[in-house]
Structures are given as C-alpha cells and as structure tokens.
Coordinates of C-alpha atoms in Angstrom, one line a residue:
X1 CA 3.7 11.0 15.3
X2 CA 1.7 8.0 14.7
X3 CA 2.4 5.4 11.9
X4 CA -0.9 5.7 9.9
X5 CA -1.4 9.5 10.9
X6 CA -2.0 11.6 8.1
X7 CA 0.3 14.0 9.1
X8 CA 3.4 11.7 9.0
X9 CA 2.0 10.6 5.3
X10 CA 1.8 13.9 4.2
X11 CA 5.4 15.0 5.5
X12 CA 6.9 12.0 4.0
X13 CA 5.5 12.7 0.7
X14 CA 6.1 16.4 0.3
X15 CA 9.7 14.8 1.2
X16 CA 9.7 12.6 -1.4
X17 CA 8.9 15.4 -4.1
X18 CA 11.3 18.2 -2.8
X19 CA 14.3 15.3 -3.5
X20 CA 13.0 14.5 -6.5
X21 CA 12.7 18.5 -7.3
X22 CA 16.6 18.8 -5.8
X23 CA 18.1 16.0 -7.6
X24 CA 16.6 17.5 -10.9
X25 CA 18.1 20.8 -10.2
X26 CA 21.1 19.3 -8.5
X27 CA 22.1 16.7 -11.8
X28 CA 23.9 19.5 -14.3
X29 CA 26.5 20.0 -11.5
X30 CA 27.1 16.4 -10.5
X31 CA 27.3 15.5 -14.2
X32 CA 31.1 16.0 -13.7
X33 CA 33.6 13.5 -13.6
X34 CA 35.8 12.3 -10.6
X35 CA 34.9 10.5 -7.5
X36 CA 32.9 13.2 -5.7
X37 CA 30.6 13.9 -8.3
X38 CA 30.1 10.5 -8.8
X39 CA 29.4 9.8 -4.8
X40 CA 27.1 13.0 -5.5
X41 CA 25.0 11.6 -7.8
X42 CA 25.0 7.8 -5.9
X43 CA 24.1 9.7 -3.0
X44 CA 20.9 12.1 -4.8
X45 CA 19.5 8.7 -6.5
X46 CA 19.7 6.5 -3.2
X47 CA 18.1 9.7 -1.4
X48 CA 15.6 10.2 -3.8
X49 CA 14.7 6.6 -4.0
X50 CA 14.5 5.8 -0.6
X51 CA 11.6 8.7 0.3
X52 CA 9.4 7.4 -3.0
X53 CA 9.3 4.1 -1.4
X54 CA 9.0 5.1 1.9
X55 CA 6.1 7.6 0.7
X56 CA 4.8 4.4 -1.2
X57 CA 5.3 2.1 1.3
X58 CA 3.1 4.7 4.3
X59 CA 0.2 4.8 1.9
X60 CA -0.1 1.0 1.4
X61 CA 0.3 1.0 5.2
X62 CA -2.5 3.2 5.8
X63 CA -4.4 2.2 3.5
X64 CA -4.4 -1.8 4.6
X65 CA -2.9 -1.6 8.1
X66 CA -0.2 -4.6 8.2
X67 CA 1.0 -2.7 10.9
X68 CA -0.6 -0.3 13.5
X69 CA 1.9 1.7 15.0
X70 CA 5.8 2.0 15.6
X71 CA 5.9 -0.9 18.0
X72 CA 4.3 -3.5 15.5
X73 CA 6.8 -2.4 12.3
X74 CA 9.8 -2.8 14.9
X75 CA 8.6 -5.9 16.6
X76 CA 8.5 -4.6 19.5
X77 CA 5.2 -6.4 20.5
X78 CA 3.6 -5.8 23.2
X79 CA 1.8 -8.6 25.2
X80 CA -1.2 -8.5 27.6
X81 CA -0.7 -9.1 31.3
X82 CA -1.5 -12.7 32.6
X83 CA -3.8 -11.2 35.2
X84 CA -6.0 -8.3 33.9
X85 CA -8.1 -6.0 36.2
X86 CA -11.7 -6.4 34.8
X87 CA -13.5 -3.2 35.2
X88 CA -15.3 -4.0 39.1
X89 CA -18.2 -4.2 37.1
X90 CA -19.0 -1.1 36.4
X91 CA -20.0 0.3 32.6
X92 CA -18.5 3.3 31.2
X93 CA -17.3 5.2 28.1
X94 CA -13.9 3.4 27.5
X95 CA -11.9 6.5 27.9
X96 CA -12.4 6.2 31.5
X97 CA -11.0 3.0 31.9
X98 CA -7.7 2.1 32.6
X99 CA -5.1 -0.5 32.4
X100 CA -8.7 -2.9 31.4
X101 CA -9.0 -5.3 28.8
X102 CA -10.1 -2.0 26.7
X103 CA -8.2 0.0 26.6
X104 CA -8.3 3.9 24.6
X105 CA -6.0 4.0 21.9
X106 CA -4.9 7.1 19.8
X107 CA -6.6 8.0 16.3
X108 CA -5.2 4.6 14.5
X109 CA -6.8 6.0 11.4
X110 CA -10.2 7.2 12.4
X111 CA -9.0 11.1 11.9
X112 CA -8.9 10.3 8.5
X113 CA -12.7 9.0 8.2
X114 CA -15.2 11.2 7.0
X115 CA -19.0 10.6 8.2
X116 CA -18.5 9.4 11.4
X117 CA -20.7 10.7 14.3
X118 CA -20.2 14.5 15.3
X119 CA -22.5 15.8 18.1
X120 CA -23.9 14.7 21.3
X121 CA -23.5 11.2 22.0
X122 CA -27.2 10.5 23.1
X123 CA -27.9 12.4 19.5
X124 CA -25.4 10.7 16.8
X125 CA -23.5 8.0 18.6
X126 CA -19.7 7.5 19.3
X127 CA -17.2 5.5 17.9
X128 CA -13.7 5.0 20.3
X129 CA -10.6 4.3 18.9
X130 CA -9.4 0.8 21.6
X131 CA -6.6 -1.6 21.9
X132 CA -8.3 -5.1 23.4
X133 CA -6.4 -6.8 25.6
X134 CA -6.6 -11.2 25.1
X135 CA -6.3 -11.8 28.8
X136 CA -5.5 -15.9 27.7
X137 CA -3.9 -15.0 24.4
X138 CA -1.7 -12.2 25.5
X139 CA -2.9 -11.0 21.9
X140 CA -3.1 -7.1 21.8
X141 CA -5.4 -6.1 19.1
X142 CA -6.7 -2.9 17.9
X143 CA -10.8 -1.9 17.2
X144 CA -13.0 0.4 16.6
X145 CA -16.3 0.4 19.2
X146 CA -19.3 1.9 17.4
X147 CA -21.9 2.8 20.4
X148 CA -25.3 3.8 19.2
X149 CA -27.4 7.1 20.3
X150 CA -29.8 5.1 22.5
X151 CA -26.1 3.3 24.6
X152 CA -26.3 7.2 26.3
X153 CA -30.4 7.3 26.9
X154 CA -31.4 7.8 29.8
X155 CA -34.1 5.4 29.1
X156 CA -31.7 2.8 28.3
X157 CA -29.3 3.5 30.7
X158 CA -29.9 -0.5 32.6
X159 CA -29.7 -2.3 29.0
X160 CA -27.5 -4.6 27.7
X161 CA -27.2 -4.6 24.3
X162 CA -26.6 -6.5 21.2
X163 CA -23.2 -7.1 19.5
X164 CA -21.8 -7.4 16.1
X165 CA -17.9 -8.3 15.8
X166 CA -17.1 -7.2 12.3
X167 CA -14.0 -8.5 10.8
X168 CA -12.0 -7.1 8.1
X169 CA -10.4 -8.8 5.1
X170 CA -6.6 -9.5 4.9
X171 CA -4.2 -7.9 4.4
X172 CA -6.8 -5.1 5.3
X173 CA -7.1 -3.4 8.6
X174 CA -10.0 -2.2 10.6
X175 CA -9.9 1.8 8.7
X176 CA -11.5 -0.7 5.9
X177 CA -14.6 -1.1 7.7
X178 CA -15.4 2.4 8.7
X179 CA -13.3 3.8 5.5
X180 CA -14.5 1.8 2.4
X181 CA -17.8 0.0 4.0
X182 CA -18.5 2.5 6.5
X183 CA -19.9 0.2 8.8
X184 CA -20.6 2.6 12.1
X185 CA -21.9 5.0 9.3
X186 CA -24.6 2.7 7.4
X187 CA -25.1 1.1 11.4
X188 CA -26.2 5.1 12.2
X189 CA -28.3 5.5 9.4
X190 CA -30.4 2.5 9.7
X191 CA -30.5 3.0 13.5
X192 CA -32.4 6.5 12.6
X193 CA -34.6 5.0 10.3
X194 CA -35.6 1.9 12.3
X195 CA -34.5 -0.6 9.9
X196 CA -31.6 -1.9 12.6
X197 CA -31.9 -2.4 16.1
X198 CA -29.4 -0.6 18.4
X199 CA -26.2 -2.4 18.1
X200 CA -22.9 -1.7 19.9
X201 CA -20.5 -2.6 16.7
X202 CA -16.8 -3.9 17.5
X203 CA -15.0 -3.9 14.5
X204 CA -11.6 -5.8 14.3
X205 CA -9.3 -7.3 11.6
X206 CA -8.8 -10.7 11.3
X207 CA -5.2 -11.8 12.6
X208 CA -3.9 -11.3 15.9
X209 CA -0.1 -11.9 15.2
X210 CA 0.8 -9.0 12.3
X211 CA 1.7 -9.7 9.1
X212 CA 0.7 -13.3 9.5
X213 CA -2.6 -14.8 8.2
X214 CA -3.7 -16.6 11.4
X215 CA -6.9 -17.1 9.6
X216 CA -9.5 -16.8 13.2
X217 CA -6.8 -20.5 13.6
X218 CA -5.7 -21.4 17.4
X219 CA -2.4 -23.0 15.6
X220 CA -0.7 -25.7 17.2
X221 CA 2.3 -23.6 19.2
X222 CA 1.2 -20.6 17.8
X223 CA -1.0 -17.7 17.5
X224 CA -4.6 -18.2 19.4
X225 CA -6.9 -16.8 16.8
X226 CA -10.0 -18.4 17.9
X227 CA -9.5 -18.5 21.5
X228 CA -9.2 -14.6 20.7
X229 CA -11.8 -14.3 19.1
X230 CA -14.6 -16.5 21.1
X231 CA -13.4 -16.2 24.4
X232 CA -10.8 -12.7 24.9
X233 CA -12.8 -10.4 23.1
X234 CA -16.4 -11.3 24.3
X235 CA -14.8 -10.8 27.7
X236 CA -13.4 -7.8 27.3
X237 CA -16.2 -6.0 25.7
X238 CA -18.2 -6.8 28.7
X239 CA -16.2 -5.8 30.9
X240 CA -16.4 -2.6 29.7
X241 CA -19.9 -2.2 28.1
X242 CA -23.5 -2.7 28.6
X243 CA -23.5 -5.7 25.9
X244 CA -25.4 -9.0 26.0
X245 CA -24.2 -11.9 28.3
X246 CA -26.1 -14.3 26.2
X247 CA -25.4 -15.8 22.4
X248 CA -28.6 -14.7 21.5
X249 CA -27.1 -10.7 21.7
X250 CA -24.1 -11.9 19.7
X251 CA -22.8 -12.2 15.7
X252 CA -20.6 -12.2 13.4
X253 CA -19.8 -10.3 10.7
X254 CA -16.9 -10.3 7.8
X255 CA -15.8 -9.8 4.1
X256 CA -13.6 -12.1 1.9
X257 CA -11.0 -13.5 5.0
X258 CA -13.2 -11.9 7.8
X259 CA -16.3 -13.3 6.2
X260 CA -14.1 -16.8 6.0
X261 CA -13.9 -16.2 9.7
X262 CA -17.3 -15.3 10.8
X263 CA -18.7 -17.8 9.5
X264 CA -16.0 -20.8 11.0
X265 CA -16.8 -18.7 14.4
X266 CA -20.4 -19.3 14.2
X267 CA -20.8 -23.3 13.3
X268 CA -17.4 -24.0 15.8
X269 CA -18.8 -22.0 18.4
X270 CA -22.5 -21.4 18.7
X271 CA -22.7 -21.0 21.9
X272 CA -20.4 -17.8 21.4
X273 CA -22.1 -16.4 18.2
X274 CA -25.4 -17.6 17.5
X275 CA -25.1 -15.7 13.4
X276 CA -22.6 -15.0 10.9
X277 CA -22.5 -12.2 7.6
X278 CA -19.8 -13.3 5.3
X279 CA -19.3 -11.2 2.3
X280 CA -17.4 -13.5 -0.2
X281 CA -15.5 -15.7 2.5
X282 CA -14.4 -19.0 1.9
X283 CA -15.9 -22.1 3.1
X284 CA -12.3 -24.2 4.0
X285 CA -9.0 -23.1 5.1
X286 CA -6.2 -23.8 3.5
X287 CA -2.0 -23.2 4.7
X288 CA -0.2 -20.7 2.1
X289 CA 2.4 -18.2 1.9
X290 CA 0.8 -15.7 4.3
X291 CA -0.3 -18.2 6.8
X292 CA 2.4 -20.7 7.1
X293 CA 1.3 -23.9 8.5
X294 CA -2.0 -23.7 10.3
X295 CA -2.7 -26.7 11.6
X296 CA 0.5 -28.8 12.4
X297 CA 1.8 -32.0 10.9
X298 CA 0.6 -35.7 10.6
X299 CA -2.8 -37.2 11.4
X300 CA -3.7 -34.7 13.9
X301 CA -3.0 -32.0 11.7
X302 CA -5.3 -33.3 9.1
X303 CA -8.1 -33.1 11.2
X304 CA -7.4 -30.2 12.9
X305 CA -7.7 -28.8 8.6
X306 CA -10.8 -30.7 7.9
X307 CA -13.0 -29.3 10.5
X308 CA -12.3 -26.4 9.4
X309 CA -13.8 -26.8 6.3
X310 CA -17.5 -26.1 6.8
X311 CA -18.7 -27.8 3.8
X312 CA -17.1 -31.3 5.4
X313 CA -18.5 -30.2 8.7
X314 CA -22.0 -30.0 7.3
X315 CA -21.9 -33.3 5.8
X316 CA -20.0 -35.3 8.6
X317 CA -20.6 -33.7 12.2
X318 CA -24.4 -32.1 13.7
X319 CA -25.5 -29.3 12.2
X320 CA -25.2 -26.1 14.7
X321 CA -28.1 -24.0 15.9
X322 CA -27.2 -20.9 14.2
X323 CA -28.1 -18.5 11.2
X324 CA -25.8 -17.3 8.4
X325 CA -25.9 -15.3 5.4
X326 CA -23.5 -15.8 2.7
X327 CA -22.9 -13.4 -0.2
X328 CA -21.3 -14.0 -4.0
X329 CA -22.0 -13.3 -7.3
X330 CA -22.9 -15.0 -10.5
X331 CA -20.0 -14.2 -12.6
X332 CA -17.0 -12.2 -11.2
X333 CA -16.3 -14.2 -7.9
X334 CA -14.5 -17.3 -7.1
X335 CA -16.9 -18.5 -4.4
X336 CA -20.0 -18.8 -6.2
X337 CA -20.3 -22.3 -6.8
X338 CA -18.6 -23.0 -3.1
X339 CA -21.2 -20.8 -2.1
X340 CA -23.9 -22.8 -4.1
X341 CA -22.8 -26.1 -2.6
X342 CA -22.8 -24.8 0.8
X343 CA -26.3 -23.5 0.6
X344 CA -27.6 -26.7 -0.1
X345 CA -25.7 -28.7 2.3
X346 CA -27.1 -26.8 5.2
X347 CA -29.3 -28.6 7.4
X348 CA -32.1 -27.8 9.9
X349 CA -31.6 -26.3 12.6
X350 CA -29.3 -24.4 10.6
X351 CA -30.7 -21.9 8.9
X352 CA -28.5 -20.0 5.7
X353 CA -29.9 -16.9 3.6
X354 CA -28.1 -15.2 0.8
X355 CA -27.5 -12.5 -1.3
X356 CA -26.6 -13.1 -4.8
X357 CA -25.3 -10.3 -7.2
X358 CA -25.5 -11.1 -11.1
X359 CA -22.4 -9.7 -11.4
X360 CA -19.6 -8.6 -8.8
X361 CA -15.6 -9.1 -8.1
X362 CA -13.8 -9.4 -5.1
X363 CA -13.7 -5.5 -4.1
X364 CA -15.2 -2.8 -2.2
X365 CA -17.5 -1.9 -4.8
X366 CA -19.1 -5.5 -4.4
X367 CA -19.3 -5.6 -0.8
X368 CA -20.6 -1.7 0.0
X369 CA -23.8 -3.1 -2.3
X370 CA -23.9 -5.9 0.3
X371 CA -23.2 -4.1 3.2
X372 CA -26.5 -2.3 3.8
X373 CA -28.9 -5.3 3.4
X374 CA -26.6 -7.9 5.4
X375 CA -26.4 -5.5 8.4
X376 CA -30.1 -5.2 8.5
X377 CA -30.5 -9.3 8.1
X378 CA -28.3 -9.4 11.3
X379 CA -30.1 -7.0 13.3
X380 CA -33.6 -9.3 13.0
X381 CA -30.8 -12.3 14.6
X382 CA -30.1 -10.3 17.8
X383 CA -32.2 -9.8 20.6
X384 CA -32.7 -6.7 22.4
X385 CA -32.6 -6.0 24.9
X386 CA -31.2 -8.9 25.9
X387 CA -30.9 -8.4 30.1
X388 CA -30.1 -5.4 32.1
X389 CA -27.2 -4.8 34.4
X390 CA -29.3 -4.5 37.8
X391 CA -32.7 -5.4 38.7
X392 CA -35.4 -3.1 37.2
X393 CA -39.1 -2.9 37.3
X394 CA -40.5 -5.1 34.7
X395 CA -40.6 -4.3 31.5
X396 CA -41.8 -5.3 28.3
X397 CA -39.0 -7.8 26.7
X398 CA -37.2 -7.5 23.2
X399 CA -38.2 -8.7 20.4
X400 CA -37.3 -12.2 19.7
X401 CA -34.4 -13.2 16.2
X402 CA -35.8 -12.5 13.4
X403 CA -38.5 -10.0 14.8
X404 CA -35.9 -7.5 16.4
X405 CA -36.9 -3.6 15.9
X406 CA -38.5 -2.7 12.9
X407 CA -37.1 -4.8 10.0
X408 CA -35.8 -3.8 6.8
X409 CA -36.4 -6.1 3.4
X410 CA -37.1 -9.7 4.7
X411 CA -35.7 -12.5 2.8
X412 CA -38.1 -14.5 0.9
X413 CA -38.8 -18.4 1.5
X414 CA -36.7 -20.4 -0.5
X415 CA -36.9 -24.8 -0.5
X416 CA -35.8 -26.9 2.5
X417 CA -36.0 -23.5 5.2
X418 CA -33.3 -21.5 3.1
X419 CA -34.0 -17.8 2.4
X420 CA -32.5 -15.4 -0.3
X421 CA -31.9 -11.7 0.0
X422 CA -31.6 -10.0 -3.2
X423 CA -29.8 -7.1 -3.7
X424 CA -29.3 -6.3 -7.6
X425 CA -28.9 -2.8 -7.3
X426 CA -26.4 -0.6 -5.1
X427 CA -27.9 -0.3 -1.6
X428 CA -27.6 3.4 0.1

C-alpha cells in the first residue's frame, strides 16, 4: 500500500476515529485507581494520540508530497545507475520501457485526480505516472508525462514534439499541478479548442533531494538541481519520447518556487530552455531554513549567490535570447514590486510579458486564474513540429514562436518590446 494512496489515508483515519470512539467508551472503567488503570489510561491516550497525528500527518503528506513513497520517508533513497540503457532509440509509451531513464511508476497520487483523460489515447490523451532517472545526478525524481491526442495520430506518428517542464511550488509536490492547477487538464482543453499547440507536458516538483529546498541549485558538494534539471531530464525525456531536440521545442514553466526556478533555468541556460512561465516566483535566491546553505562559503560562494539573482544578472552580465512571462498582483503578493523592477530591467533580445492581477495572494486561487492564459502564452514560444525522428517526404514546417497553432489572447505592445497579458477575471 503506497504512501499517498488513498486507501492507506482512508484506513488510517477510520483508525484514528474508532480509538478515539474506544477510549471514550473505554475511560469510566480506567477511571479507577491503582497502577493498571493508570497504565490503561496512559496507554488509550498515547494510542489515540498517535493515529490523529498519523491521520494528520498522511493528509499533509498527500496533500504536498515531502515524500513519495516508503523508501523516501525511511531514507532509503534510491540512486540512479552510473550507466543507464537509453532506450536504442526507439519511441514508445513509457510503460514499455524498462530499466530507462523513464521509468513507470505506480499511481503516486494520480488515482486521486479527477478530470484526467479517459478514452482512447489518439481521442483524449494520456498522462503516465514516471520515476526519471538523472543519469549524472543519480537524482531519482518522480513526474507526471501529459501526452496529447495527436502524440498517438497516425498522421503524427514521425513528429517530435514540443515540451513544457512544469515545476511545482515547495513544499508542494507534482499532485499540485494536475490536482489544484490541473495542468494536463486545462493543456487538453485548449488542445481541443486550438488555443495551444500539441505539447507533451512533464510535470515535476522542484527539489531533487526530499525535504530539502535545493531551489533548481547544483550546491557546492551537494544536491545537483540544475544539472537535473538542464541536462538529466531533457535526456531522459528523449530517450523515451518523440520530443524536440532543439531549444526552440523547449520551456519552462512554475509557480511561487517552481516559477523562481523556471525562470533561473531559462536566463542560466538558454540554450536548454529558450522560455519561462513563472507564477509568483522570486527573482534571487536566498539560503534559509529549508535550504541550508546553497552556495558555499567565502568569495566563491558570493558569486555563486549573485548570479543567481536575475535582477543583478540583467544589469551586470548579457542579456539571454529568451522569452519569459512573469505574473503578480497589485496588492496581495510580495513580488510585485520585484516583479516591477524586473520588467523594466529586461533588455533586448530578451523579451518579458506579464500578467498582472489587481488583487491576488500567494495561493491556488491566484495561480488557476493564471494558469489558463500563461499556458496558451507558452504554446505561441514553441515550435512545432520541431523535426521528425526519420526522414519523411517534405512537409510543410511549424509555425514559427510566437505564431505556433492557433493562438489564444495575444499580449498587447507595451514600451521598450515588453508585452502585458491581462487577466482580471478567472480564466476557465
């Protein structure tokens, strides 16, 4: 019985009430006095205590994921094989593969989602439950992969397509994106109505060493969050689907630390993702209790901090040929005026759009308004189809970024090549 299953929840909760209901009924005969009635009633209050908070404790753990499975909550890590077979090439559904750098996992949650894609595959989609396997960071992470319809098509069958990596927040966990922002659901939706371009939709959380904070940080001795994220997972997602090869085909995508992420992916690596969503994120990273120490100690470690702090890179280092899209609001969120600042220190040939809420706090509520809009915005970034796997007959090429499929709401012009996407109202 898995850690986050429902079934284990439920149990430990009916558990929970029936000592609570047997230490009620049980009390009038322990209220006695000697040594055995008082062991009796030490014994029915450390019972009845310890199920609450292990009932508690299984809810939180669902709910935000600081740990995925048995092995994680015992520390029984697992770690990846220095040498990794890579698939010989050939594309399949990722329950066919084994001992790859995707690898099938069990439900890790997605039971428990409603709206997910039911039907034929070449119909609705698919969404797989993985484990991805860092073949240099020995990092073992879990994911959702949301495949479109058109990924069975016969039609399509040769094409590579477009990716989005969506991050999670933390301490939240990857049943946040397709639970509370229902990412592969709003992805299916606009897919249907041609506001999004087919998009194969990976959807991680942002640390790869549980339950620290490692921030999308390759730390000095430490955890390699970045080398994860630019170089493990590209490669393992094609080695085992028809995705892009080039940067053009990739982006990022993240709320509050995942949007912090995405967008420190995008303007360290551009030639790994070529755009960046980030719903609330920060704009600098900064060691606290959940992260420890980041960047290492003296002079090296200082400037290990500063470049990652995008505002300093903007002002001190060449601006990176990428797009981004940053979201706050006016009164309710931290990052407005870092978000302010940041708008108008990007420079040519960056480009940076927005949306701005009049009002919104650091919560789900804020971000599904966002969700919608910012997913179509990075759909008109990606190109598809990018390349095929084989040589085909000629045929006519995708669109190019910003002109991918047919777009939703376009950002209007703002001054010095900025755009803004509005979105005052709560998007479907």
């Amino acid at each position: 019985m898995g850690l986050t299953s429902q079934s284990l929840e439920y149990m430990v909760v009916v558990l929970a009430v029936a000592c609570v209901a047997a230490t009620v009924w049980l009390w009038p005969r322990l209220a006695k006095r000697g040594i055995r009635a008082v062991l009796g009633r030490l014994g029915a209050i450390v019972v009845t205590q310890v199920s609450i908070v292990c009932a508690l404790a299984l809810a939180v753990n669902a709910n935000f994921e600081f740990y995925g499975n048995w092995d994680e909550l015992l520390g029984n890590n697992e770690e990846a094989p220095v040498s990794v077979s890579q698939g010989g090439g050939q594309y399949a559904s990722v329950g066919n593969l084994k001992g790859g750098l995707i690898q099938p996992a069990g439900p890790q949650g997605l039971d428990r989602v409603t709206g997910l894609p039911k039907g034929p595959a070449d119909k609705v989609g698919k969404v797989e439950s993985v484990r991805i396997v860092g073949r240099r960071t020995r990092a073992i992470n879990p994911g959702f992969v949301y495949l479109p319809p058109q990924y069975f098509q016969q039609q399509f069958r040769r094409q590579r397509f477009p990716v989005m990596v969506v991050i999670s927040g933390y301490p939240g966990g990857i049943m946040n994106l397709a639970q509370h922002l229902q990412v592969p659901q709003n992805a299916g939706r606009l897919i249907a109505q041609g506001k999004m371009q087919p998009t194969v939709i990976v959807m991680v959380r942002p640390t790869i060493a549980p339950p620290r904070d490692t921030e999308c940080v390759d730390v000095p001795g430490g955890p390699q969050a970045e080398t994860f994220f630019t170089k493990d997972l590209p490669d393992a997602m094609k080695s085992a689907y028809r995705v892009g090869r080039d940067p053009s085909a990739w982006g990022a995508f993240g709320y509050s630390s995942g949007g912090t992420c995405s967008l420190q992916l995008a303007m360290r690596n551009p030639k790994v993702y070529t755009s960046a969503v980030s719903l609330s994120g920060d704009y600098a990273i900064k060691d606290d209790l959940t992260t420890g120490s980041l960047f290492g100690a003296g002079a090296a470690g200082a400037q290990r901090e500063r470049e990652h702090d995008l505002l300093w890179r903007l002002k001190n280092l060449p601006s990176p040929q990428v797009s981004a899209l940053v979201a706050s609001s006016r009164k309710g969120e931290a990052n407005y005026g870092p978000t302010m600042k940041f708008l108008h220190a990007a420079k040519s040939p960056m480009t940076v759009d927005s949306i701005i809420l009049p009002q919104g706090s650091h919560q789900f509520a804020t971000w599904r308004r966002e969700v919608v809009p910012a997913l179509e915005w990075q759909s008109q970034q990606l190109t598809f189809p990018q390349d095929t796997e084989a040589v085909v007959p000629p045929r006519k090429q995708g669109a190019k970024p910003g002109q991918g499929g047919s777009p939703g709401q376009a950002p209007t012009s703002e001054e010095s090549g900025r755009r803004r996407v509005e979105a005052e109202r709560p998007q479907g």
